[in-house]
Amino acid sequence: MTSDPLPAHSLAEAYLYLMATPCPRCGRGPLRGEDARPEPGDGRARLTISVRCGVCGSQDEYVFTVPTDRLSLEALGATGPAGRLNPTDQPSQILDVGQWIMLFRMITEAASKHRDKIEARRLGYEAAQCLEEALKFYDEDNDLPPDDALFHESSRRRRREHPGEFSRERLIELRAKLPTLDTMEASQFVSRKAKRKWWAWWR
């Protein structure tokens, strides 16, 4: 179990953290999270998620905190701004810029292979948000992210070896190819109730 709760902006961000985090035992994954067990708190709810590694089968628990109002909206299946990973301008404290770029690639690939067009478009909505989360780490006058935007050695190594993947201009160009979040949220594929939680697309 993690020693200190990990501060997430939403339940969805907590599950994305598990998707992007390697297994602490075998170094692979993915970590498959069960349903979160919430404990209401004053302002922030404490969530415990049991996980199992998809490769070695080891089990563990991760603890997160999420704003109570956000958790209530997600539990109701709210759409619009309530459905966003992070409605604030602040970057994630648990996922770094490299992980958001990796998640964008993973979710985009999953969307391209999905047979259900509505679910594929919903995944596209989440992929677009991953790009926006990555861009929150950048300074406007620098094409590469600052050092404090890289929490993990794996991300720092990727920036050294493949700096083009971290180009702010490249991410902006990728984002420009997609509709705005407001446009996506106004469309039927986002407002319609999902068949399952989008972050469980691997199940």
N, CA, C and O of each residue as an XYZ file, in Angstrom:
812
protein
N       0.849     -1.189      0.000
C       0.000      0.000      0.000
C       0.884      1.239      0.000
O       1.946      1.248      0.624
N       0.449      2.287     -0.700
C       1.205      3.535     -0.695
C       1.196      4.128      0.705
O       0.187      4.039      1.405
N       2.309      4.734      1.127
C       2.424      5.233      2.493
C       1.560      6.464      2.725
O       0.865      6.537      3.738
N       1.583      7.419      1.827
C       0.772      8.628      1.951
C      -0.260      8.664      0.826
O       0.027      8.242     -0.295
N      -1.469      9.169      1.123
C      -2.474      9.264      0.061
C      -1.978     10.127     -1.099
O      -1.308     11.137     -0.888
N      -2.308      9.725     -2.304
C      -1.914     10.456     -3.503
C      -3.027     11.429     -3.875
O      -4.170     11.006     -4.052
N      -2.722     12.735     -4.001
C      -3.770     13.721     -4.277
C      -4.172     13.747     -5.755
O      -3.388     14.159     -6.609
N      -5.378     13.311     -6.043
C      -5.896     13.305     -7.414
C      -6.984     14.365     -7.556
O      -7.664     14.701     -6.587
N      -7.143     14.883     -8.762
C      -8.200     15.855     -9.024
C      -9.554     15.187     -9.227
O     -10.593     15.837     -9.111
N      -9.545     13.889     -9.532
C     -10.789     13.169     -9.804
C     -10.538     11.672     -9.665
O      -9.394     11.217     -9.631
N     -11.624     10.923     -9.585
C     -11.514      9.468     -9.553
C     -10.868      8.960    -10.835
O     -10.061      8.031    -10.803
N     -11.222      9.568    -11.957
C     -10.648      9.159    -13.239
C      -9.141      9.343    -13.257
O      -8.420      8.507    -13.803
N      -8.653     10.436    -12.661
C      -7.206     10.662    -12.631
C      -6.515      9.597    -11.791
O      -5.394      9.193    -12.101
N      -7.174      9.139    -10.730
C      -6.604      8.079     -9.899
C      -6.425      6.801    -10.710
O      -5.394      6.137    -10.605
N      -7.424      6.455    -11.519
C      -7.316      5.239    -12.334
C      -6.282      5.400    -13.441
O      -5.609      4.437    -13.806
N      -6.153      6.603    -13.973
C      -5.122      6.841    -14.978
C      -3.735      6.689    -14.362
O      -2.809      6.210    -15.016
N      -3.596      7.094    -13.121
C      -2.320      6.907    -12.433
C      -1.953      5.426    -12.397
O      -0.804      5.060    -12.644
N      -2.930      4.579    -12.091
C      -2.673      3.141    -12.059
C      -2.309      2.619    -13.448
O      -1.453      1.746    -13.587
N      -2.963      3.157    -14.466
C      -2.685      2.735    -15.836
C      -1.256      3.076    -16.248
O      -0.628      2.346    -17.016
N      -0.748      4.199    -15.727
C       0.569      4.688    -16.137
C       1.695      4.227    -15.221
O       2.865      4.478    -15.510
N       1.363      3.563    -14.130
C       2.359      3.192    -13.133
C       2.783      1.730    -13.287
O       1.921      0.852    -13.314
N       4.069      1.447    -13.388
C       4.519      0.053    -13.488
C       4.337     -0.686    -12.164
O       4.310     -0.071    -11.098
N       4.217     -1.972    -12.242
C       4.098     -2.807    -11.054
C       5.366     -2.661    -10.211
O       6.467     -2.784    -10.748
N       5.240     -2.400     -8.901
C       6.441     -2.234     -8.069
C       7.236     -3.521     -7.894
O       8.385     -3.483     -7.452
N       6.639     -4.663     -8.235
C       7.341     -5.935     -8.058
C       8.043     -6.396     -9.332
O       9.227     -6.732     -9.301
N       7.321     -6.415    -10.451
C       7.928     -6.918    -11.683
C       8.353     -5.803    -12.629
O       9.060     -6.058    -13.604
N       7.927     -4.561    -12.354
C       8.303     -3.437    -13.198
C       7.516     -3.352    -14.485
O       7.832     -2.546    -15.360
N       6.492     -4.178    -14.606
C       5.687     -4.163    -15.836
C       4.256     -3.770    -15.486
O       4.053     -2.804    -14.749
N       3.284     -4.474    -15.983
C       1.896     -4.128    -15.711
C       1.023     -4.491    -16.900
O       1.435     -5.311    -17.720
N      -0.173     -3.909    -17.028
C      -0.702     -2.791    -16.251
C      -1.247     -3.224    -14.895
O      -1.464     -4.409    -14.641
N      -1.463     -2.223    -14.024
C      -2.122     -2.459    -12.753
C      -3.623     -2.346    -12.978
O      -4.111     -1.295    -13.396
N      -4.344     -3.396    -12.711
C      -5.792     -3.423    -12.936
C      -6.500     -3.124    -11.622
O      -6.448     -3.918    -10.682
N      -7.160     -1.974    -11.563
C      -7.797     -1.530    -10.336
C      -9.226     -2.026    -10.207
O      -9.983     -2.041    -11.177
N      -9.584     -2.432     -9.000
C     -10.969     -2.776     -8.684
C     -11.744     -1.491     -8.403
O     -11.195     -0.395     -8.518
N     -13.022     -1.623     -8.033
C     -13.817     -0.445     -7.695
C     -13.241      0.236     -6.458
O     -12.832     -0.430     -5.507
N     -13.212      1.561     -6.476
C     -12.669      2.327     -5.360
C     -13.584      2.216     -4.142
O     -14.808      2.154     -4.260
N     -12.951      2.193     -2.971
C     -13.686      2.162     -1.706
C     -13.512      3.536     -1.048
O     -12.456      3.832     -0.490
N     -14.560      4.375     -1.118
C     -14.425      5.745     -0.604
C     -14.718      5.851      0.890
O     -15.544      5.120      1.438
N     -14.017      6.784      1.530
C     -14.270      7.152      2.920
C     -14.458      8.667      2.927
O     -13.488      9.408      2.765
N     -15.693      9.139      3.112
C     -15.948     10.581      3.070
C     -15.102     11.328      4.084
O     -14.856     10.840      5.187
N     -14.661     12.515      3.699
C     -13.866     13.354      4.582
C     -14.300     14.794      4.464
O     -15.233     15.110      3.725
N     -13.638     15.658      5.179
C     -13.951     17.080      5.164
C     -13.254     17.740      3.986
O     -12.083     18.108      4.080
N     -13.962     17.890      2.889
C     -13.397     18.525      1.693
C     -12.795     17.553      0.711
O     -12.924     17.733     -0.500
N     -12.129     16.510      1.220
C     -11.514     15.520      0.347
C     -11.885     14.130      0.849
O     -11.828     13.848      2.046
N     -12.266     13.270     -0.091
C     -12.592     11.889      0.248
C     -11.347     11.027      0.080
O     -10.528     11.267     -0.808
N     -11.217     10.043      0.921
C     -10.099      9.100      0.847
C     -10.571      7.864      0.098
O     -11.598      7.280      0.444
N      -9.823      7.460     -0.935
C     -10.192      6.317     -1.765
C      -9.123      5.239     -1.660
O      -7.928      5.522     -1.746
N      -9.561      4.015     -1.474
C      -8.643      2.880     -1.506
C      -9.004      2.021     -2.707
O     -10.160      1.634     -2.879
N      -8.014      1.725     -3.535
C      -8.240      0.915     -4.735
C      -7.320     -0.302     -4.687
O      -6.097     -0.164     -4.656
N      -7.910     -1.483     -4.680
C      -7.125     -2.717     -4.744
C      -6.736     -2.969     -6.189
O      -7.552     -2.806     -7.096
N      -5.483     -3.367     -6.403
C      -4.996     -3.586     -7.762
C      -4.335     -4.951     -7.879
O      -3.869     -5.533     -6.900
N      -4.314     -5.437     -9.109
C      -3.613     -6.673     -9.430
C      -2.797     -6.435    -10.693
O      -3.306     -5.880    -11.667
N      -1.542     -6.852    -10.681
C      -0.694     -6.683    -11.858
C      -1.155     -7.642    -12.948
O      -1.375     -8.827    -12.698
N      -1.297     -7.114    -14.155
C      -1.734     -7.938    -15.269
C      -0.688     -8.909    -15.769
O      -0.999     -9.781    -16.580
N       0.572     -8.778    -15.297
C       1.651     -9.668    -15.725
C       1.997    -10.691    -14.656
O       1.897    -11.895    -14.889
N       2.407    -10.211    -13.472
C       2.858    -11.146    -12.432
C       1.764    -11.536    -11.454
O       1.944    -12.468    -10.670
N       0.628    -10.838    -11.484
C      -0.492    -11.199    -10.626
C      -0.386    -10.708     -9.193
O      -1.269    -10.999     -8.387
N       0.671     -9.969     -8.846
C       0.809     -9.492     -7.473
C      -0.293     -8.483     -7.164
O      -0.779     -7.776     -8.046
N      -0.676     -8.436     -5.880
C      -1.764     -7.569     -5.450
C      -1.251     -6.487     -4.512
O      -0.267     -6.688     -3.800
N      -1.910     -5.356     -4.513
C      -1.518     -4.238     -3.675
C      -2.732     -3.327     -3.509
O      -3.790     -3.567     -4.091
N      -2.561     -2.289     -2.713
C      -3.602     -1.287     -2.561
C      -2.982      0.097     -2.704
O      -1.870      0.336     -2.232
N      -3.699      1.004     -3.353
C      -3.275      2.390     -3.491
C      -4.340      3.272     -2.853
O      -5.537      3.013     -2.977
N      -3.891      4.305     -2.177
C      -4.801      5.226     -1.500
C      -4.667      6.610     -2.137
O      -3.560      7.115     -2.326
N      -5.801      7.208     -2.461
C      -5.852      8.532     -3.073
C      -6.772      9.426     -2.253
O      -7.593      8.940     -1.474
N      -6.631     10.720     -2.431
C      -7.637     11.663     -1.950
C      -8.179     12.409     -3.162
O      -7.435     12.743     -4.083
N      -9.483     12.665     -3.149
C     -10.177     13.333     -4.252
C     -11.140     14.349     -3.647
O     -11.769     14.056     -2.630
N     -11.276     15.545     -4.245
C     -12.265     16.493     -3.737
C     -13.636     15.852     -3.610
O     -14.114     15.216     -4.549
N     -14.266     16.013     -2.469
C     -15.539     15.337     -2.203
C     -16.604     15.708     -3.223
O     -17.374     14.850     -3.653
N     -16.656     16.988     -3.618
C     -17.679     17.389     -4.578
C     -17.451     16.740     -5.932
O     -18.415     16.393     -6.614
N     -16.205     16.569     -6.334
C     -15.903     15.921     -7.605
C     -16.309     14.460     -7.568
O     -16.860     13.940     -8.538
N     -16.042     13.801     -6.460
C     -16.376     12.387     -6.327
C     -17.881     12.187     -6.401
O     -18.343     11.224     -7.013
N     -18.652     13.076     -5.792
C     -20.110     12.963     -5.822
C     -20.638     13.121     -7.238
O     -21.552     12.401     -7.641
N     -20.069     14.064     -8.004
C     -20.512     14.274     -9.378
C     -20.188     13.067    -10.245
O     -21.005     12.655    -11.069
N     -18.993     12.494    -10.063
C     -18.603     11.328    -10.853
C     -19.476     10.129    -10.525
O     -19.823      9.351    -11.413
N     -19.836      9.972     -9.250
C     -20.675      8.855     -8.847
C     -22.054      8.947     -9.492
O     -22.687      7.928     -9.769
N     -22.519     10.180     -9.730
C     -23.814     10.381    -10.374
C     -23.731     10.270    -11.889
O     -24.751     10.324    -12.576
N     -22.531     10.117    -12.405
C     -22.353     10.014    -13.854
C     -22.555     11.336    -14.545
O     -23.003     11.380    -15.691
N     -22.226     12.423    -13.858
C     -22.434     13.747    -14.433
C     -21.556     13.950    -15.651
O     -20.465     13.389    -15.749
N     -22.049     14.764    -16.582
C     -21.293     15.080    -17.790
C     -20.931     16.556    -17.771
O     -21.147     17.239    -16.770
N     -20.383     17.046    -18.869
C     -19.975     18.434    -18.925
C     -18.714     18.628    -18.115
O     -17.937     17.686    -17.957
N     -18.483     19.840    -17.588
C     -17.258     20.113    -16.846
C     -17.013     19.137    -15.705
O     -15.862     18.865    -15.364
N     -18.099     18.595    -15.097
C     -17.922     17.629    -14.013
C     -17.257     16.357    -14.491
O     -16.675     15.620    -13.695
N     -17.339     16.087    -15.810
C     -16.748     14.870    -16.339
C     -15.277     15.025    -16.694
O     -14.662     14.092    -17.209
N     -14.712     16.188    -16.423
C     -13.316     16.421    -16.798
C     -12.363     15.819    -15.772
O     -12.666     15.728    -14.582
N     -11.209     15.416    -16.272
C     -10.188     14.838    -15.405
C      -9.741     15.839    -14.353
O      -9.543     15.492    -13.189
N      -9.587     17.080    -14.779
C      -9.070     18.119    -13.894
C      -9.629     19.460    -14.349
O      -9.125     20.037    -15.313
N     -10.663     19.971    -13.675
C     -11.288     21.220    -14.117
C     -10.498     22.463    -13.747
O     -10.907     23.574    -14.083
N      -9.363     22.296    -13.055
C      -8.554     23.444    -12.646
C      -7.430     23.699    -13.642
O      -7.189     22.903    -14.550
N      -6.754     24.818    -13.454
C      -5.589     25.149    -14.290
C      -4.298     24.541    -13.740
O      -3.247     24.640    -14.374
N      -4.372     23.924    -12.585
C      -3.192     23.359    -11.949
C      -2.841     21.999    -12.535
O      -3.733     21.173    -12.732
N      -1.568     21.743    -12.818
C      -1.191     20.425    -13.344
C      -1.313     19.347    -12.275
O      -1.390     19.637    -11.081
N      -1.328     18.120    -12.723
C      -1.425     16.978    -11.819
C      -0.232     16.936    -10.866
O       0.877     17.341    -11.215
N      -0.484     16.442     -9.664
C       0.587     16.236     -8.695
C       1.067     14.790     -8.675
O       2.054     14.467     -8.014
N       0.367     13.921     -9.401
C       0.717     12.492     -9.347
C       1.122     11.923    -10.706
O       1.776     10.881    -10.764
N       0.752     12.578    -11.782
C       1.123     12.147    -13.132
C       1.958     13.248    -13.772
O       1.540     14.405    -13.806
N       3.131     12.896    -14.275
C       3.978     13.929    -14.877
C       3.691     14.079    -16.362
O       2.891     13.340    -16.936
N       4.363     15.055    -16.974
C       4.086     15.373    -18.371
C       4.345     14.171    -19.281
O       3.593     13.938    -20.227
N       5.401     13.412    -19.003
C       5.705     12.245    -19.826
C       4.628     11.182    -19.737
O       4.321     10.524    -20.731
N       4.052     11.007    -18.557
C       2.991     10.015    -18.386
C       1.720     10.434    -19.107
O       1.025      9.595    -19.679
N       1.408     11.739    -19.082
C       0.229     12.200    -19.819
C       0.394     11.988    -21.320
O      -0.561     11.624    -22.005
N       1.595     12.213    -21.828
C       1.847     11.975    -23.252
C       1.711     10.490    -23.568
O       1.139     10.120    -24.593
N       2.228      9.650    -22.700
C       2.110      8.204    -22.885
C       0.652      7.765    -22.832
O       0.226      6.929    -23.628
N      -0.117      8.324    -21.897
C      -1.536      7.967    -21.780
C      -2.307      8.406    -23.020
O      -3.190      7.688    -23.489
N      -1.980      9.573    -23.548
C      -2.627     10.019    -24.788
C      -2.423      8.985    -25.890
O      -3.358      8.639    -26.612
N      -1.194      8.497    -26.012
C      -0.883      7.510    -27.038
C      -1.625      6.196    -26.793
O      -2.169      5.606    -27.726
N      -1.649      5.742    -25.551
C      -2.314      4.484    -25.212
C      -3.817      4.551    -25.473
O      -4.393      3.631    -26.055
N      -4.448      5.638    -25.042
C      -5.901      5.753    -25.174
C      -6.294      5.977    -26.628
O      -7.317      5.467    -27.084
N      -5.478      6.744    -27.361
C      -5.748      6.941    -28.789
C      -5.680      5.613    -29.534
O      -6.507      5.335    -30.402
N      -4.690      4.801    -29.188
C      -4.563      3.483    -29.825
C      -5.756      2.600    -29.488
O      -6.270      1.894    -30.356
N      -6.204      2.633    -28.228
C      -7.375      1.844    -27.831
C      -8.617      2.303    -28.590
O      -9.432      1.479    -29.007
N      -8.764      3.627    -28.770
C      -9.917      4.160    -29.497
C      -9.916      3.700    -30.948
O     -10.970      3.404    -31.511
N      -8.728      3.641    -31.554
C      -8.640      3.249    -32.971
C      -9.031      1.787    -33.187
O      -9.413      1.392    -34.288
N      -8.932      0.990    -32.123
C      -9.236     -0.440    -32.241
C     -10.635     -0.792    -31.750
O     -11.074     -1.933    -31.891
N     -11.340      0.189    -31.170
C     -12.650     -0.093    -30.587
C     -13.699     -0.263    -31.684
O     -13.767      0.544    -32.612
N     -14.496     -1.285    -31.583
C     -15.520     -1.552    -32.596
C     -16.749     -0.652    -32.433
O     -17.426     -0.337    -33.411
N     -17.027     -0.248    -31.215
C     -18.161      0.629    -30.938
C     -17.742      2.074    -31.192
O     -16.880      2.605    -30.492
N     -18.349      2.708    -32.192
C     -17.925      4.054    -32.571
C     -18.181      5.073    -31.470
O     -17.396      6.003    -31.288
N     -19.276      4.901    -30.734
C     -19.582      5.846    -29.660
C     -18.535      5.737    -28.555
O     -18.047      6.748    -28.050
N     -18.194      4.501    -28.184
C     -17.181      4.313    -27.149
C     -15.814      4.795    -27.633
O     -15.028      5.336    -26.856
N     -15.538      4.595    -28.919
C     -14.270      5.063    -29.480
C     -14.184      6.589    -29.403
O     -13.125      7.135    -29.092
N     -15.274      7.265    -29.680
C     -15.276      8.721    -29.605
C     -15.162      9.189    -28.157
O     -14.538     10.213    -27.879
N     -15.761      8.445    -27.246
C     -15.638      8.793    -25.836
C     -14.172      8.681    -25.377
O     -13.679      9.515    -24.618
N     -13.502      7.643    -25.851
C     -12.079      7.506    -25.556
C     -11.289      8.660    -26.168
O     -10.320      9.136    -25.577
N     -11.699      9.102    -27.339
C     -11.056     10.255    -27.962
C     -11.186     11.504    -27.102
O     -10.273     12.328    -27.049
N     -12.317     11.639    -26.435
C     -12.547     12.760    -25.511
C     -11.545     12.704    -24.367
O     -10.983     13.728    -23.979
N     -11.319     11.513    -23.826
C     -10.362     11.368    -22.729
C      -8.926     11.581    -23.220
O      -8.106     12.164    -22.510
N      -8.624     11.111    -24.428
C      -7.288     11.326    -24.985
C      -7.007     12.819    -25.150
O      -5.898     13.276    -24.873
N      -8.000     13.573    -25.598
C      -7.838     15.017    -25.750
C      -7.530     15.668    -24.408
O      -6.726     16.598    -24.329
N      -8.173     15.175    -23.352
C      -7.908     15.726    -22.026
C      -6.483     15.412    -21.566
O      -5.858     16.223    -20.882
N      -5.971     14.243    -21.938
C      -4.588     13.906    -21.586
C      -3.620     14.909    -22.197
O      -2.656     15.317    -21.548
N      -3.868     15.308    -23.439
C      -3.019     16.321    -24.067
C      -3.105     17.643    -23.315
O      -2.087     18.296    -23.084
N      -4.305     18.033    -22.936
C      -4.466     19.293    -22.224
C      -3.778     19.252    -20.862
O      -3.213     20.249    -20.414
N      -3.831     18.087    -20.206
C      -3.134     17.953    -18.921
C      -1.615     18.058    -19.115
O      -0.927     18.671    -18.299
N      -1.101     17.470    -20.179
C       0.327     17.573    -20.459
C       0.736     19.024    -20.681
O       1.777     19.459    -20.189
N      -0.075     19.772    -21.415
C       0.266     21.155    -21.754
C       0.263     22.081    -20.539
O       0.870     23.151    -20.586
N      -0.401     21.695    -19.461
C      -0.428     22.529    -18.258
C       0.952     22.657    -17.606
O       1.174     23.563    -16.804
N       1.866     21.766    -17.942
C       3.197     21.779    -17.331
C       4.161     22.744    -18.015
O       5.216     23.043    -17.455
N       3.833     23.236    -19.201
C       4.786     23.989    -20.010
C       4.760     25.487    -19.721
O       3.722     26.060    -19.388
N       5.934     26.101    -19.858
C       6.025     27.551    -19.894
C       5.808     27.984    -21.348
O       6.218     27.291    -22.279
N       5.168     29.119    -21.526
C       4.831     29.564    -22.879
C       6.055     29.867    -23.724
O       5.992     29.781    -24.950
N       7.161     30.217    -23.097
C       8.355     30.604    -23.856
C       9.362     29.472    -23.994
O      10.514     29.716    -24.352
N       8.946     28.223    -23.712
C       9.870     27.092    -23.813
C       9.164     25.927    -24.485
O       8.055     25.561    -24.098
N       9.801     25.348    -25.484
C       9.175     24.258    -26.227
C       9.291     22.923    -25.502
O       8.564     21.982    -25.824
N      10.191     22.828    -24.531
C      10.337     21.601    -23.756
C       9.884     21.851    -22.320
O       9.996     22.977    -21.836
N       9.379     20.839    -21.632
C       8.877     21.031    -20.273
C      10.021     21.269    -19.288
O      11.135     20.797    -19.512
N       9.760     21.991    -18.208
C      10.803     22.219    -17.197
C      11.115     20.928    -16.441
O      10.347     19.967    -16.484
N      12.233     20.924    -15.761
C      12.661     19.720    -15.036
C      11.632     19.274    -13.998
O      11.445     18.075    -13.791
N      10.961     20.232    -13.340
C      10.027     19.843    -12.284
C       8.716     19.279    -12.829
O       7.835     18.900    -12.058
N       8.586     19.224    -14.153
C       7.413     18.587    -14.761
C       7.631     17.099    -14.978
O       6.733     16.395    -15.439
N       8.823     16.619    -14.647
C       9.183     15.219    -14.851
C       9.446     14.583    -13.486
O      10.494     14.812    -12.883
N       8.501     13.792    -13.006
C       8.604     13.218    -11.664
C       9.422     11.931    -11.637
O       9.968     11.557    -10.599
N       9.504     11.266    -12.767
C      10.068      9.918    -12.808
C      11.288      9.855    -13.727
O      11.367     10.566    -14.728
N      12.234      8.992    -13.367
C      13.438      8.833    -14.175
C      13.100      8.351    -15.573
O      13.764      8.733    -16.537
N      12.075      7.515    -15.697
C      11.695      7.013    -17.025
C      11.276      8.164    -17.936
O      11.589      8.151    -19.127
N      10.572      9.163    -17.392
C      10.175     10.328    -18.194
C      11.381     11.192    -18.532
O      11.498     11.693    -19.650
N      12.284     11.367    -17.558
C      13.490     12.159    -17.826
C      14.347     11.501    -18.900
O      14.918     12.187    -19.748
N      14.439     10.172    -18.865
C      15.220      9.462    -19.872
C      14.581      9.609    -21.254
O      15.283      9.796    -22.248
N      13.265      9.524    -21.317
C      12.581      9.680    -22.602
C      12.785     11.077    -23.163
O      12.940     11.242    -24.373
N      12.788     12.094    -22.289
C      13.006     13.453    -22.789
C      14.417     13.607    -23.346
O      14.619     14.283    -24.355
N      15.392     12.980    -22.687
C      16.774     13.051    -23.190
C      16.914     12.338    -24.528
O      17.562     12.849    -25.441
N      16.307     11.156    -24.647
C      16.488     10.325    -25.827
C      15.555     10.698    -26.976
O      15.906     10.521    -28.142
N      14.373     11.212    -26.655
C      13.385     11.560    -27.694
C      12.753     12.914    -27.383
O      11.554     12.977    -27.114
N      13.525     13.992    -27.414
C      12.976     15.306    -27.053
C      11.823     15.741    -27.940
O      10.961     16.505    -27.506
N      11.797     15.262    -29.182
C      10.703     15.652    -30.072
C       9.342     15.234    -29.558
O       8.347     15.899    -29.845
N       9.273     14.141    -28.802
C       7.998     13.678    -28.244
C       7.451     14.676    -27.231
O       6.246     14.720    -26.983
N       8.348     15.484    -26.642
C       7.959     16.418    -25.588
C       7.796     17.841    -26.101
O       7.590     18.763    -25.312
N       7.884     18.028    -27.395
C       7.770     19.365    -27.969
C       6.378     19.952    -27.713
O       5.368     19.349    -28.075
N       6.337     21.112    -27.099
C       5.062     21.788    -26.842
C       4.350     22.099    -28.153
O       3.132     21.952    -28.254
N       5.110     22.525    -29.149
C       4.510     22.828    -30.455
C       3.850     21.587    -31.045
O       2.762     21.667    -31.615
N       4.512     20.440    -30.906
C       3.940     19.189    -31.414
C       2.641     18.840    -30.699
O       1.672     18.431    -31.339
N       2.613     18.998    -29.382
C       1.403     18.684    -28.620
C       0.259     19.628    -28.987
O      -0.895     19.210    -29.081
N       0.590     20.901    -29.193
C      -0.445     21.861    -29.597
C      -1.011     21.484    -30.964
O      -2.217     21.584    -31.188
N      -0.147     21.053    -31.868
C      -0.616     20.639    -33.196
C      -1.507     19.408    -33.104
O      -2.520     19.322    -33.798
N      -1.138     18.455    -32.253
C      -1.985     17.273    -32.058
C      -3.341     17.676    -31.485
O      -4.382     17.178    -31.916
N      -3.316     18.582    -30.509
C      -4.571     19.006    -29.877
C      -5.450     19.761    -30.861
O      -6.675     19.652    -30.803
N      -4.845     20.524    -31.763
C      -5.610     21.325    -32.724
C      -6.378     20.452    -33.713
O      -7.349     20.905    -34.318
N      -5.947     19.208    -33.876
C      -6.637     18.300    -34.789
C      -7.924     17.748    -34.189
O      -8.723     17.136    -34.897
N      -8.131     17.958    -32.898
C      -9.296     17.417    -32.205
C     -10.277     18.539    -31.878
O      -9.867     19.691    -31.737
N     -11.570     18.223    -31.754
C     -12.539     19.246    -31.352
C     -12.248     19.749    -29.936
O     -11.560     19.078    -29.165
N     -12.764     20.911    -29.601
C     -12.611     21.424    -28.244
C     -13.390     20.529    -27.276
O     -14.296     19.799    -27.678
N     -13.017     20.601    -25.989
C     -13.736     19.797    -24.996
C     -15.196     20.218    -24.904
O     -16.073     19.374    -24.724
N     -15.468     21.529    -25.028
C     -16.859     21.998    -24.982
C     -17.665     21.386    -26.123
O     -18.808     20.971    -25.927
N     -17.071     21.330    -27.313
C     -17.760     20.736    -28.460
C     -18.009     19.254    -28.221
O     -19.094     18.751    -28.512
N     -17.010     18.554    -27.692
C     -17.165     17.126    -27.423
C     -18.237     16.878    -26.366
O     -19.037     15.951    -26.492
N     -18.250     17.706    -25.328
C     -19.219     17.508    -24.244
C     -20.641     17.795    -24.694
O     -21.593     17.233    -24.153
N     -20.787     18.671    -25.685
C     -22.118     18.985    -26.186
C     -22.662     17.912    -27.117
O     -23.855     17.897    -27.422
N     -21.796     17.017    -27.566
C     -22.221     15.998    -28.522
C     -22.827     14.797    -27.813
O     -22.643     14.602    -26.612
N     -23.541     14.009    -28.573
C     -24.308     12.896    -28.017
C     -23.424     11.815    -27.424
O     -23.804     11.182    -26.439
N     -22.245     11.589    -28.005
C     -21.444     10.462    -27.540
C     -20.881     10.682    -26.134
O     -20.559      9.714    -25.445
N     -20.757     11.945    -25.695
C     -20.305     12.189    -24.336
C     -21.477     12.255    -23.367
O     -21.381     11.756    -22.245
N     -22.581     12.864    -23.786
C     -23.722     13.024    -22.894
C     -24.465     11.718    -22.648
O     -25.113     11.559    -21.614
N     -24.377     10.774    -23.597
C     -25.028      9.486    -23.398
C     -24.297      8.681    -22.334
O     -23.068      8.706    -22.269
N     -25.049      7.967    -21.501
C     -24.446      7.182    -20.421
C     -23.558      6.092    -21.014
O     -23.968      5.367    -21.921
N     -22.340      5.985    -20.491
C     -21.385      5.006    -20.990
C     -21.784      3.595    -20.581
O     -22.419      3.394    -19.546
N     -21.405      2.616    -21.405
C     -21.670      1.225    -21.084
C     -20.858      0.774    -19.881
O     -21.281     -0.111    -19.136
N     -19.709      1.373    -19.695
C     -18.835      1.069    -18.569
C     -17.919      2.247    -18.350
O     -17.813      3.133    -19.199
N     -17.257      2.257    -17.210
C     -16.317      3.332    -16.932
C     -15.241      3.336    -18.013
O     -14.664      2.294    -18.322
N     -14.969      4.520    -18.595
C     -14.031      4.558    -19.723
C     -12.642      4.102    -19.324
O     -11.908      3.560    -20.150
N     -12.257      4.319    -18.032
C     -10.899      3.953    -17.650
C     -10.751      2.434    -17.501
O      -9.650      1.950    -17.242
N     -11.844      1.675    -17.662
C     -11.770      0.214    -17.606
C     -11.823     -0.386    -19.014
O     -12.315     -1.497    -19.208
N     -11.307      0.370    -19.998
C     -11.401     -0.104    -21.389
C     -10.623     -1.392    -21.613
O     -10.893     -2.105    -22.580
N      -9.642     -1.719    -20.727
C      -8.835     -2.913    -20.927
C      -9.544     -4.169    -20.443
O      -9.087     -5.273    -20.738
N     -10.667     -4.038    -19.695
C     -11.339     -5.220    -19.133
C     -12.105     -5.973    -20.205
O     -12.731     -6.992    -19.916
